[in-house]
Short mmCIF file of C-alpha atoms in Angstrom, two decimals:
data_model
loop_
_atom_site.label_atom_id
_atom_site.label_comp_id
_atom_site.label_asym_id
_atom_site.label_seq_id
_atom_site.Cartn_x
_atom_site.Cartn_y
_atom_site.Cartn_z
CA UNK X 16 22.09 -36.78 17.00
CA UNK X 17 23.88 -39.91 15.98
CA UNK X 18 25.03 -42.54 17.98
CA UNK X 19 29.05 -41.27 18.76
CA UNK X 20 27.28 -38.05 19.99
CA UNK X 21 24.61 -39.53 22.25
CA UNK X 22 27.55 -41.58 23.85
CA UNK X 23 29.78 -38.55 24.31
CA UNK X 24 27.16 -36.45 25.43
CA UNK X 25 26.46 -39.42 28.38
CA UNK X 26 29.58 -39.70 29.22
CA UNK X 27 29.79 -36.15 29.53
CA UNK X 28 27.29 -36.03 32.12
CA UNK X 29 28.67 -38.99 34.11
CA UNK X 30 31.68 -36.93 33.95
CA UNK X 31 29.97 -34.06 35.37
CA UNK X 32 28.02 -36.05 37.88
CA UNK X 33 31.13 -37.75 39.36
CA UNK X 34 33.00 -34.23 40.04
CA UNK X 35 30.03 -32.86 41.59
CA UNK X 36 30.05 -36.08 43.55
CA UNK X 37 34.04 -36.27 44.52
CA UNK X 38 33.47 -32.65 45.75
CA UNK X 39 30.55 -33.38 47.44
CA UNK X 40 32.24 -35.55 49.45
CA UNK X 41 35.58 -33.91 49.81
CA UNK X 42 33.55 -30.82 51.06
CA UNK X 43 31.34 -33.41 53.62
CA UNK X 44 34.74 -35.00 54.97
CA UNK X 45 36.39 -31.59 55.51
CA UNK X 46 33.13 -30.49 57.46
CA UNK X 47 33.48 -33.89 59.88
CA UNK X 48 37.16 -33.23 60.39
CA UNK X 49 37.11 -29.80 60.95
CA UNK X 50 33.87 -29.61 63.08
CA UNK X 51 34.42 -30.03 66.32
CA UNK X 52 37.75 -27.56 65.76
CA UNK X 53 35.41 -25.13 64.65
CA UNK X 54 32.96 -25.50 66.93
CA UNK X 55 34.95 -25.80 70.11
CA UNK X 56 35.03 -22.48 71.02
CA UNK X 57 31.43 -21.82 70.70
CA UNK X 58 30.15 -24.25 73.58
CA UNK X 59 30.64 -22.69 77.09
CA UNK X 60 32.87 -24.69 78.96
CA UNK X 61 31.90 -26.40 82.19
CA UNK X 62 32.99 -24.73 85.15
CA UNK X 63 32.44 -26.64 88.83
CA UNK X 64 30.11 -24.97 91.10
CA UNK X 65 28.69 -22.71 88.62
CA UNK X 66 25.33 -20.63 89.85
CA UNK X 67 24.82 -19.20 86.68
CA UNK X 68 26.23 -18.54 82.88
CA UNK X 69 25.91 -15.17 81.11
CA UNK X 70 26.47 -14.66 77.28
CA UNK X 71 28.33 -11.53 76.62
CA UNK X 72 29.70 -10.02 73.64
CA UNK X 73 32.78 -10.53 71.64
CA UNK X 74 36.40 -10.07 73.31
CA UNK X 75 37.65 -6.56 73.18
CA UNK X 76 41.40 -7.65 72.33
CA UNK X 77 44.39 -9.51 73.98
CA UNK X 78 45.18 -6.50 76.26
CA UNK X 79 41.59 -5.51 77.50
CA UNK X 80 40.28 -8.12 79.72
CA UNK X 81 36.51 -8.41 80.85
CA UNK X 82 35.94 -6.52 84.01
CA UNK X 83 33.67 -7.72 86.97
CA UNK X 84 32.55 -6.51 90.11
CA UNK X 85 29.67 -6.82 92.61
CA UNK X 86 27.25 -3.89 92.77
CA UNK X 87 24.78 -2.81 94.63
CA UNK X 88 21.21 -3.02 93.07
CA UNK X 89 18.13 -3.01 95.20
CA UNK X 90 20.00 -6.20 96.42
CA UNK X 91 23.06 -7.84 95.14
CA UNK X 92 24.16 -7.55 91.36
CA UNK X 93 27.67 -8.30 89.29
CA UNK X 94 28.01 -5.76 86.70
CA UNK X 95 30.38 -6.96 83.77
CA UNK X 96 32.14 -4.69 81.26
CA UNK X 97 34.05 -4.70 78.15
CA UNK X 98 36.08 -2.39 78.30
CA UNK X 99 35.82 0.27 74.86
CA UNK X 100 38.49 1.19 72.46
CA UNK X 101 38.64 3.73 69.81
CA UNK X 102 36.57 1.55 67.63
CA UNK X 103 33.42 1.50 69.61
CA UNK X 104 32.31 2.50 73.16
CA UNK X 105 32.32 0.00 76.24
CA UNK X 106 29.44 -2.15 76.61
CA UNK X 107 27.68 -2.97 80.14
CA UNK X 108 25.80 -6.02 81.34
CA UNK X 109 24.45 -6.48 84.86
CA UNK X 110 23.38 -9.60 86.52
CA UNK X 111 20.90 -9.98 89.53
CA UNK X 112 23.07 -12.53 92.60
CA UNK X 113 22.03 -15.32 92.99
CA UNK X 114 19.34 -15.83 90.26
CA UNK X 115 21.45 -14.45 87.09
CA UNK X 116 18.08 -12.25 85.60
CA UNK X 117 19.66 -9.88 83.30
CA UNK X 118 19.10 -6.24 85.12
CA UNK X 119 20.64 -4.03 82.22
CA UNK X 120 22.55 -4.84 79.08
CA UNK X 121 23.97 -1.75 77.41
CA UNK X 122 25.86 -2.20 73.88
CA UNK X 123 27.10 1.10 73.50
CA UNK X 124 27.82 2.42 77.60
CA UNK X 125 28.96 6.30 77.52
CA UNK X 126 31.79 6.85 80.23
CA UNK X 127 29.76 9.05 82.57
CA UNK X 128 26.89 5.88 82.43
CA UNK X 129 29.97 3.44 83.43
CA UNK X 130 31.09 6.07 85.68
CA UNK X 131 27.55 5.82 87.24
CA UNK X 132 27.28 1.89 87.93
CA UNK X 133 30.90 1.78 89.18
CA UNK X 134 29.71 4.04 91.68
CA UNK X 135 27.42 1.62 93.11
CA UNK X 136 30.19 -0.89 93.64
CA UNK X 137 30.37 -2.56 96.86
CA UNK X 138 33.28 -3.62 99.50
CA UNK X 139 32.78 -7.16 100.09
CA UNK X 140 33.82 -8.77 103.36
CA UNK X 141 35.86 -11.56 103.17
CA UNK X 142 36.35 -10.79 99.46
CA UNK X 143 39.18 -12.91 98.51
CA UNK X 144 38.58 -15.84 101.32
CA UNK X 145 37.55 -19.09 98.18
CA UNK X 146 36.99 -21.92 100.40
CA UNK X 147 36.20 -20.61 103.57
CA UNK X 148 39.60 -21.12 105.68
CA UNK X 149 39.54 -17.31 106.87
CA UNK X 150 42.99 -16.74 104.98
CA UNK X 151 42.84 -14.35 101.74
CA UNK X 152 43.47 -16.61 98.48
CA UNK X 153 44.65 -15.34 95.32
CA UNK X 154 43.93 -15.85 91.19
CA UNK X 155 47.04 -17.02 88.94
CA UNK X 156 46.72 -16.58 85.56
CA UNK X 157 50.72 -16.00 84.34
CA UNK X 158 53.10 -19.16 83.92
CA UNK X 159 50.70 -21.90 84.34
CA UNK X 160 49.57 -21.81 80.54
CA UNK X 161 47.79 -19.29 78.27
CA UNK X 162 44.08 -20.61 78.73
CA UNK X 163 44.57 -21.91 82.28
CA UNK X 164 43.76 -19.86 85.17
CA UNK X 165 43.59 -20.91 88.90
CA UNK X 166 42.55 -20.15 92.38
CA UNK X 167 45.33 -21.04 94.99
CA UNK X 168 45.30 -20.99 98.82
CA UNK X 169 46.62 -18.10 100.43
CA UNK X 170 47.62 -21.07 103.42
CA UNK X 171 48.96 -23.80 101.52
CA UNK X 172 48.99 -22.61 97.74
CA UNK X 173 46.98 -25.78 96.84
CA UNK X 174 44.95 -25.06 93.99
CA UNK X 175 40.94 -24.72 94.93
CA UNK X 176 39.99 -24.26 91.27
CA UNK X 177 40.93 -24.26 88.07
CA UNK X 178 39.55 -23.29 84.65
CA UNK X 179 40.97 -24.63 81.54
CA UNK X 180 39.55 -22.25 78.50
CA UNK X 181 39.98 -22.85 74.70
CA UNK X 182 41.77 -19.25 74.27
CA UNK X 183 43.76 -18.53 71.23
CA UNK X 184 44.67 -14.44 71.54
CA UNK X 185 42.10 -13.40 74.20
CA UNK X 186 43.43 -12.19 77.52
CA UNK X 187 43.83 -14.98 79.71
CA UNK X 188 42.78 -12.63 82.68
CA UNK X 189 39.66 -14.22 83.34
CA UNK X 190 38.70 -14.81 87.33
CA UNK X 191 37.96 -12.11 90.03
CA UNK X 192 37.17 -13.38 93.44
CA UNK X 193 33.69 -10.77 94.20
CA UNK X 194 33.43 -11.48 98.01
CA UNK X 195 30.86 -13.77 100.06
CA UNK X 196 28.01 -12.51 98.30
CA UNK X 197 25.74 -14.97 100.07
CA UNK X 198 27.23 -15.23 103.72
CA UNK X 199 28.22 -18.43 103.64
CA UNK X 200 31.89 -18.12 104.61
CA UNK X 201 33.24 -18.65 101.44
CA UNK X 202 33.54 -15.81 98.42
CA UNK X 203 32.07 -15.90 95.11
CA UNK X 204 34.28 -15.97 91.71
CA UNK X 205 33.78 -14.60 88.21
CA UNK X 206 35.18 -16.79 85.56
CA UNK X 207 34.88 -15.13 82.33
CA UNK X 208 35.21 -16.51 78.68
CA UNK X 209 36.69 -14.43 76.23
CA UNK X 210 36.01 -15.30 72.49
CA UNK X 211 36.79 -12.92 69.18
CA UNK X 212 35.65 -13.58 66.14
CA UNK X 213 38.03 -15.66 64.38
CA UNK X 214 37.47 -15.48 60.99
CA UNK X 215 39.25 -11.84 60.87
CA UNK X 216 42.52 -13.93 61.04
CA UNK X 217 41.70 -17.21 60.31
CA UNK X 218 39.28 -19.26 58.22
CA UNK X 219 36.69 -19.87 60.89
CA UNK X 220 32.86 -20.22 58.54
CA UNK X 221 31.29 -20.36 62.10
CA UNK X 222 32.65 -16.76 62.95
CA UNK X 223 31.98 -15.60 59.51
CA UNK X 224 28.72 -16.14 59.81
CA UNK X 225 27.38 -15.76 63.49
CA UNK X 226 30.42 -13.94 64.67
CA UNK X 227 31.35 -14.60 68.27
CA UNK X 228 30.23 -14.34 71.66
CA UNK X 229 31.88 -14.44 75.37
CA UNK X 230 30.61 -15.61 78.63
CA UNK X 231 30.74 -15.35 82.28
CA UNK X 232 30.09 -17.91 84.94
CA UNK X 233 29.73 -16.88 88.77
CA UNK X 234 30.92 -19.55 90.90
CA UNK X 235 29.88 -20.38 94.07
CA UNK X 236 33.22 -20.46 96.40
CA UNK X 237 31.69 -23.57 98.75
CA UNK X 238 30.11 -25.70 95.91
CA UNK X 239 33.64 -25.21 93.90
CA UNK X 240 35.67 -26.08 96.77
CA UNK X 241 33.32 -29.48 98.14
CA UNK X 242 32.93 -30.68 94.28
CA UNK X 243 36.81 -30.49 93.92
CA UNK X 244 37.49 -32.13 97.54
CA UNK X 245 35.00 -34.95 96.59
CA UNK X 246 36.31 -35.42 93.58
CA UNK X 247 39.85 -35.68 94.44
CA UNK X 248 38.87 -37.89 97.58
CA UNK X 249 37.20 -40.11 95.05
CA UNK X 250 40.20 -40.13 92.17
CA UNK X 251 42.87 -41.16 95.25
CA UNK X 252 41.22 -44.30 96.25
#
């Protein structure tokens, strides 16, 4: 090879090398950017006076919103269901109260099964009194923000709690107030955290790849109710 072709067969290369480079690195920068966006929704959020978190499995759709309620299973339990659709059947997870042990997870729950554990629901005294007042309190999801969702007083309609979700086109029906689970005066809540797969709509690599998951946190109605009293005490000073 003479010299003209050694030189353009170098320069070739460098030419090659400094693409693979500039891609490289436009690839690398797009990752740091768009990390944490696609990331966000796959870290549970923190919820005050949590007990316990629960993975469960991928949002059934915008309409059909998790559904919780206390059971009754050689002791207390919290069954949680998502709902089916004519795509696939309902799936089933219950939840020992207070530890969180996983007493049954069922991916593909016939109706007469679901029929079955909804028997064993429970009444729950008390079962909407949040922080303890003896006066019922009430969930508000509608016109305070798709993603926020709050507990209010049924004396004063101060807001007890509130949960702040990174939601995009997942049901925004997410708390149930279960009752006073424990006897302590105050009832229990059920904050769920719906999640579809993105990347059926969007471009979302994370979802492509591990799909999606939901959880659930079960709140403790006193430990919500004194962390948000100290914390406002502490933010007014």
């Amino acid at each position: 090879m003479d010299t003209a072709g050694q030189s353009s067969h170098r320069d070739s290369k460098h030419v090659t090398w400094l693409v693979a480079a500039f891609l490289l690195l436009a690839f690398g920068g797009c990752t740091l950017v768009m990390w944490p966006i696609w990331g966000a929704h796959h870290v549970p959020p923190h919820v005050d006076g949590a007990l316990f978190r629960a993975t469960l499995p991928e949002a059934a759709g915008l309409f059909s919103p998790f559904e919780v309620f206390p059971i009754g299973r050689k002791g207390q339990a919290i069954a949680v269901v998502r709902p089916g659709n004519l795509l696939r059947e309902a799936e089933l997870v219950v939840l020992r109260f207070p530890s969180g042990e996983v007493l049954e997870r069922v991916d593909s729950c016939s109706s007469e099964h679901l029929a079955s554990v909804r028997s064993e629901a429970v009444e729950i005294r008390d079962s909407k009194d949040f922080d303890g007042d003896g006066i019922a309190d009430r969930t508000v999801t509608s016109d305070v923000g798709h993603g926020r969702a709050l507990v209010v007083s049924g004396a004063d309609e101060a807001v007890l709690f509130e949960s702040v979700d990174d939601l995009e086109y997942e049901s925004n029906e997410r708390l149930t107030l279960l009752g006073d689970l424990d006897g302590d005066g105050y009832s229990e809540l059920a904050v769920t955290h719906p999640r579809s797969d993105r990347s059926d709509y969007d471009f979302e690599p994370i979802d492509g790849v591990i799909g999606a998951r939901s959880w659930v946190h079960i709140v403790s109605g006193k430990l919500a109710t004194e962390e948000r009293r100290a914390r406002l005490g502490t933010e007014s000073r």
